[in-house]
Coordinates of C-alpha atoms and ligand atoms in Angstrom, one line a residue:
M87 CA -12.4 1.7 -23.3
A88 CA -16.0 1.5 -22.1
F89 CA -17.7 -1.8 -21.1
D90 CA -21.3 -2.8 -20.7
F91 CA -22.0 -5.1 -17.8
T92 CA -25.7 -4.4 -17.6
G93 CA -27.6 -7.3 -16.2
K94 CA -24.4 -9.0 -14.8
T95 CA -23.5 -9.6 -11.2
V96 CA -20.0 -9.2 -10.0
G97 CA -18.5 -10.2 -6.6
V98 CA -15.3 -8.7 -5.2
T99 CA -13.4 -9.8 -2.1
G100 CA -11.4 -7.4 0.0
A101 CA -13.2 -4.3 -1.2
A102 CA -13.7 -2.3 2.0
G103 CA -10.7 0.0 1.8
I104 CA -11.7 3.2 0.0
N105 CA -8.3 3.6 -1.5
G106 CA -7.9 -0.2 -2.2
I107 CA -8.0 -2.0 -5.5
G108 CA -11.1 -4.0 -4.6
F109 CA -13.1 -0.9 -3.9
A110 CA -12.0 0.6 -7.2
I111 CA -12.9 -2.6 -9.1
A112 CA -16.4 -2.5 -7.5
R113 CA -16.9 1.1 -8.4
K114 CA -15.8 0.6 -12.0
F115 CA -18.2 -2.4 -12.5
L116 CA -21.1 -0.4 -11.0
Q117 CA -20.2 2.5 -13.4
Y118 CA -20.4 0.0 -16.3
G119 CA -23.8 -1.2 -15.2
A120 CA -23.2 -4.3 -13.2
A121 CA -24.8 -5.2 -9.8
V122 CA -22.0 -5.7 -7.4
F123 CA -21.5 -7.5 -4.1
I124 CA -18.4 -6.9 -1.9
C125 CA -17.0 -8.7 1.1
D126 CA -14.3 -7.9 3.7
L127 CA -13.5 -8.5 7.3
D128 CA -14.0 -5.1 9.0
E129 CA -17.7 -4.4 9.4
K130 CA -17.4 -0.7 9.9
A131 CA -15.2 -0.1 6.8
L132 CA -17.4 -2.4 4.8
S133 CA -20.5 -0.5 5.7
E134 CA -18.8 2.8 4.8
A135 CA -17.7 1.3 1.5
E136 CA -21.2 0.0 0.7
T137 CA -22.7 3.5 1.4
K138 CA -20.2 5.2 -0.9
L139 CA -20.6 2.6 -3.7
R140 CA -24.4 2.9 -3.5
E141 CA -24.0 6.3 -5.3
Y142 CA -23.0 4.3 -8.4
G143 CA -25.6 1.5 -8.4
T144 CA -26.9 -1.7 -6.8
V145 CA -24.4 -3.0 -4.2
K146 CA -24.5 -5.3 -1.2
A147 CA -21.8 -6.0 1.4
Y148 CA -21.2 -9.2 3.3
K149 CA -18.8 -9.6 6.2
V150 CA -16.7 -12.7 5.3
D151 CA -13.4 -14.1 6.2
V152 CA -12.2 -15.4 2.8
S153 CA -9.8 -17.9 4.5
N154 CA -12.7 -19.8 6.1
G155 CA -14.4 -22.4 3.9
Q156 CA -17.7 -22.2 5.7
A157 CA -17.8 -18.4 5.5
V158 CA -17.0 -18.5 1.8
S159 CA -19.6 -21.1 1.1
G160 CA -22.1 -19.0 3.0
L161 CA -21.2 -15.9 0.9
F162 CA -21.9 -17.6 -2.4
K163 CA -25.2 -19.0 -1.1
E164 CA -26.3 -15.6 0.1
A165 CA -25.2 -13.8 -3.1
V166 CA -27.0 -16.3 -5.3
R167 CA -30.1 -15.9 -3.2
D168 CA -29.9 -12.1 -3.3
F169 CA -28.7 -11.6 -7.0
G170 CA -29.8 -14.8 -8.8
Y171 CA -26.5 -15.5 -10.5
I172 CA -22.8 -14.6 -10.3
D173 CA -21.3 -13.8 -13.6
V174 CA -17.9 -12.5 -12.5
F175 CA -16.0 -13.1 -9.3
I176 CA -12.8 -11.4 -8.2
S177 CA -10.6 -13.0 -5.5
N178 CA -8.9 -9.7 -4.5
A179 CA -8.5 -9.9 -0.7
G180 CA -5.0 -10.2 0.6
I181 CA -2.5 -9.4 3.3
Y182 CA 1.1 -8.3 3.1
P183 CA 3.0 -8.8 6.2
Q184 CA 6.5 -7.4 6.1
I185 CA 8.8 -9.8 7.9
M186 CA 11.8 -11.9 7.0
V187 CA 10.9 -15.5 6.2
C188 CA 13.0 -17.0 9.0
D189 CA 11.6 -14.6 11.6
M190 CA 8.1 -15.8 11.0
A191 CA 6.1 -17.8 13.5
E192 CA 4.4 -20.9 12.0
E193 CA 1.0 -19.3 12.6
Q194 CA 2.0 -16.2 10.7
W195 CA 3.1 -18.3 7.7
D196 CA -0.2 -20.2 7.8
T197 CA -2.3 -17.1 8.0
V198 CA -0.6 -15.6 4.9
M199 CA -1.2 -18.8 2.9
A200 CA -4.8 -19.1 4.2
V201 CA -5.8 -15.5 3.3
N202 CA -3.8 -15.1 0.0
L203 CA -3.9 -18.6 -1.4
K204 CA -6.4 -20.9 0.3
S205 CA -9.1 -18.2 -0.3
V206 CA -8.5 -18.5 -4.0
F207 CA -9.1 -22.2 -3.9
L208 CA -12.2 -21.8 -1.7
C209 CA -13.7 -19.1 -4.0
A210 CA -12.9 -21.1 -7.2
R211 CA -14.6 -24.2 -5.7
E212 CA -17.8 -22.1 -5.1
C213 CA -17.6 -20.5 -8.5
R214 CA -17.5 -24.0 -10.1
R215 CA -20.7 -24.8 -8.0
V216 CA -22.7 -21.7 -8.8
M217 CA -21.6 -20.6 -12.3
D218 CA -23.5 -23.3 -14.1
R219 CA -24.0 -21.0 -17.2
G220 CA -20.4 -20.1 -17.2
G221 CA -18.6 -17.0 -15.9
V222 CA -15.3 -15.3 -15.3
L223 CA -13.0 -15.9 -12.2
I224 CA -10.3 -13.3 -11.7
N225 CA -7.5 -13.7 -9.1
A226 CA -5.1 -11.2 -7.7
S227 CA -1.5 -12.2 -8.0
S228 CA 1.4 -9.7 -7.6
F229 CA 4.6 -8.5 -9.2
A230 CA 6.3 -10.2 -6.1
A231 CA 5.2 -13.6 -7.6
L232 CA 7.6 -13.1 -10.5
L233 CA 10.7 -12.1 -8.6
G234 CA 10.6 -13.1 -5.0
S235 CA 10.6 -10.4 -2.4
A236 CA 13.1 -9.9 0.4
G237 CA 11.3 -8.8 3.6
S238 CA 7.9 -10.3 2.4
G239 CA 8.8 -13.7 1.2
A240 CA 5.7 -15.5 2.4
Y241 CA 3.6 -13.0 0.6
A242 CA 5.6 -13.5 -2.6
A243 CA 5.4 -17.3 -2.3
S244 CA 1.6 -17.1 -1.8
K245 CA 1.2 -14.9 -4.8
A246 CA 3.4 -17.2 -7.0
A247 CA 1.1 -20.0 -5.9
V248 CA -1.9 -18.0 -7.0
Y249 CA -0.3 -17.5 -10.4
N250 CA 0.2 -21.2 -10.8
L251 CA -3.2 -22.2 -9.4
T252 CA -4.9 -19.8 -11.8
K253 CA -3.4 -21.6 -14.7
T254 CA -4.6 -25.0 -13.4
L255 CA -8.0 -23.7 -12.7
A256 CA -8.2 -22.2 -16.2
A257 CA -7.8 -25.8 -17.6
E258 CA -10.1 -27.5 -15.1
L259 CA -12.9 -24.9 -15.4
A260 CA -12.8 -24.5 -19.1
P261 CA -15.3 -27.3 -19.8
Y262 CA -17.8 -25.3 -17.7
Q263 CA -17.2 -22.1 -19.7
I264 CA -15.6 -20.4 -16.7
R265 CA -12.6 -18.3 -17.9
T266 CA -10.0 -18.0 -15.1
V267 CA -7.5 -15.2 -15.4
G268 CA -5.5 -12.9 -13.1
Y269 CA -3.9 -9.5 -12.6
I270 CA -0.4 -8.6 -11.5
P271 CA -0.2 -5.2 -10.0
G272 CA 3.2 -3.5 -9.6
V273 CA 3.3 -0.8 -6.9
I274 CA -0.2 0.6 -6.4
E275 CA -0.9 3.3 -3.8
T276 CA -3.3 1.6 -1.4
G277 CA -3.5 1.0 2.4
M278 CA -1.5 -2.1 1.8
T279 CA 1.5 -0.3 0.4
K280 CA 1.3 3.0 2.4
E281 CA 4.2 2.2 4.7
V282 CA 6.5 0.8 2.0
I283 CA 5.8 3.8 -0.2
E284 CA 6.4 6.3 2.6
S285 CA 9.9 4.8 3.3
R286 CA 11.0 3.9 -0.3
E287 CA 9.0 6.0 -2.8
K288 CA 12.0 7.4 -4.8
E289 CA 13.6 4.0 -5.2
L290 CA 10.3 2.3 -6.1
T291 CA 9.4 5.0 -8.7
E292 CA 12.9 4.8 -10.3
A293 CA 12.3 1.2 -11.2
I294 CA 9.2 2.0 -13.1
A295 CA 9.5 2.9 -16.8
L296 CA 6.5 5.3 -16.7
K297 CA 8.0 7.0 -13.5
R298 CA 4.9 7.0 -11.4
L299 CA 3.3 4.7 -8.9
G300 CA 0.0 3.0 -9.9
K301 CA -3.5 4.0 -8.8
S302 CA -6.2 1.5 -7.9
D303 CA -8.2 2.7 -10.9
D304 CA -5.3 1.7 -13.2
V305 CA -5.8 -1.9 -12.0
A306 CA -9.6 -1.7 -12.0
D307 CA -9.8 -0.8 -15.7
A308 CA -7.6 -3.8 -16.6
V309 CA -9.8 -6.1 -14.4
C310 CA -13.0 -4.9 -16.2
F311 CA -11.3 -5.7 -19.5
L312 CA -10.4 -9.2 -18.3
A313 CA -14.1 -9.7 -17.3
S314 CA -15.4 -8.4 -20.6
D315 CA -16.4 -10.2 -23.8
Q316 CA -13.4 -8.4 -25.5
A317 CA -11.3 -10.8 -23.5
A318 CA -13.3 -13.9 -24.5
Y319 CA -10.3 -15.8 -25.7
M320 CA -8.2 -15.2 -22.6
T321 CA -8.0 -17.9 -20.0
G322 CA -5.0 -19.0 -17.8
T323 CA -3.3 -15.6 -18.5
F324 CA -2.5 -12.5 -16.5
L325 CA -2.4 -8.8 -17.2
E326 CA 0.5 -7.0 -15.6
I327 CA -0.4 -3.4 -14.5
S328 CA 2.9 -2.0 -13.3
G329 CA 3.9 1.0 -15.5
G330 CA 6.7 -1.1 -16.8
K331 CA 8.3 -2.0 -13.4
L332 CA 11.6 -3.6 -14.0
C333 CA 10.8 -4.3 -17.7
V334 CA 14.5 -3.7 -18.1
Q335 CA 17.2 -3.9 -15.4
N336 CA 17.7 -0.1 -15.4
P337 CA 14.9 1.9 -17.1
D338 CA 17.0 5.1 -17.2
Y339 CA 20.1 3.6 -18.7
A340 CA 19.5 4.5 -22.3
W341 CA 18.3 8.0 -21.6
N342 CA 21.4 8.7 -19.4
Q343 CA 23.7 7.2 -22.0
Y344 CA 22.4 8.8 -25.2
G345 CA 20.3 11.8 -24.0
K346 CA 16.5 12.3 -23.8
N347 CA 16.2 13.3 -27.5
A348 CA 18.3 10.5 -28.9
C349 CA 15.6 7.9 -29.4
G350 CA 14.5 7.8 -33.1
T351 CA 16.9 10.5 -34.4
A352 CA 19.6 8.2 -35.8
Ligands
NAP683 P1 -5.9 -3.5 0.6 O1 -6.4 -2.1 0.4 O2 -5.2 -3.8 1.9 O3 -7.0 -4.5 0.3 C1 -7.0 -5.8 0.7 C2 -8.3 -6.0 1.5 O4 -8.5 -7.4 1.8 C3 -8.4 -5.2 2.8 O5 -9.6 -4.5 2.9 C4 -8.3 -6.3 3.8 O6 -9.0 -6.0 5.0 C5 -9.0 -7.4 3.1 N1 -8.8 -8.7 3.8 C6 -7.7 -9.1 4.4 N2 -7.8 -10.3 5.0 C7 -9.1 -10.7 4.6 C8 -9.9 -11.8 4.9 N3 -9.4 -12.9 5.6 N4 -11.1 -11.9 4.5 C9 -11.7 -10.9 3.8 N5 -11.0 -9.8 3.5 C10 -9.7 -9.7 3.9 O7 -4.8 -3.9 -0.5 P2 -4.7 -3.6 -2.0 O8 -3.4 -3.0 -2.3 O9 -6.0 -3.0 -2.5 O10 -4.6 -5.1 -2.6 C11 -5.6 -5.8 -3.3 C12 -5.0 -7.1 -3.9 O11 -4.0 -6.7 -4.8 C13 -4.3 -8.0 -2.8 O12 -4.5 -9.3 -3.1 C14 -2.8 -7.6 -3.0 O13 -2.0 -8.6 -2.6 C15 -2.8 -7.4 -4.5 N6 -1.6 -6.5 -4.9 C16 -1.5 -5.2 -4.5 C17 -0.4 -4.5 -4.8 C18 -0.2 -3.0 -4.4 O14 0.8 -2.4 -4.8 N7 -1.2 -2.4 -3.7 C19 0.6 -5.1 -5.6 C20 0.5 -6.4 -6.0 C21 -0.6 -7.1 -5.6 P3 -8.1 -5.3 6.2 O15 -7.7 -4.0 5.8 O16 -9.1 -5.3 7.3 O17 -7.0 -6.3 6.5

């Protein structure tokens, strides 16, 4: 599906990682004609991402810690000054510490909640302020929000809260013509999941009906759809991009039981 975002401005947080979902989202929107601004923490990575994205269109990068209210407010002020209006905003930045809940220090817990959850609140508040002709706010949740996640429970809890908050925001922002939706990636090959995939690739892939891990572009396409007019009646809802991860308890059961050619031959 092709989209046309010509004349629109799109902001994406956490977009400095070249293999990351945020970078892929930024690139897709540029390819579909939007002007894009990105933000992230690491100045060097951000500048490299900006240079790469410039091949595709108009882009500007801002160094911002999305867990800091003053920094987020500054980002929106600068982006409006530089671009005039923000049509679509994607709260994508996140961290994924792998540690058992009861082994966490209080500060670690607070950091996960601040980066993954508080940032969504801070960005939504700014969207409400600047999107006075309406817009689309898109938040990154996770498959972990639906199940819980042993070994990364704070992350899962923060993403479950993002899921819930997105629904509330959809209702509260609807009178301002701001649609609020989200995406639920399964296991996508990015910097965030590199270690987990290296140690558990076979097991992770087996739980996926389509039998492959996801790519950042798989998610980016879905996000462009959510932002488009084709999704004009969607608010408070999520797209799951997981290749059918755990859509049944054991994706291979029926094939093993009845054979690969059994389906549709009865
Ligand atoms: P990623 O490549 O690590 O991207 C996340 C980006 O956010 C990184 O560039 C990171 O910078 C940045 N970031 C972290 N803290 C920040 C802060 N305080 N302020 C600004 N930027 C900050 O990970 P990804 O896999 O693309 O994930 C993108 C989103 O999808 C995340 O919200 C993630 O939870 C969600 N998600 C991913 C998967 C998956 O399988 N990959 C699955 C479910 C959900 P640093 O690298 O410097 O920390």
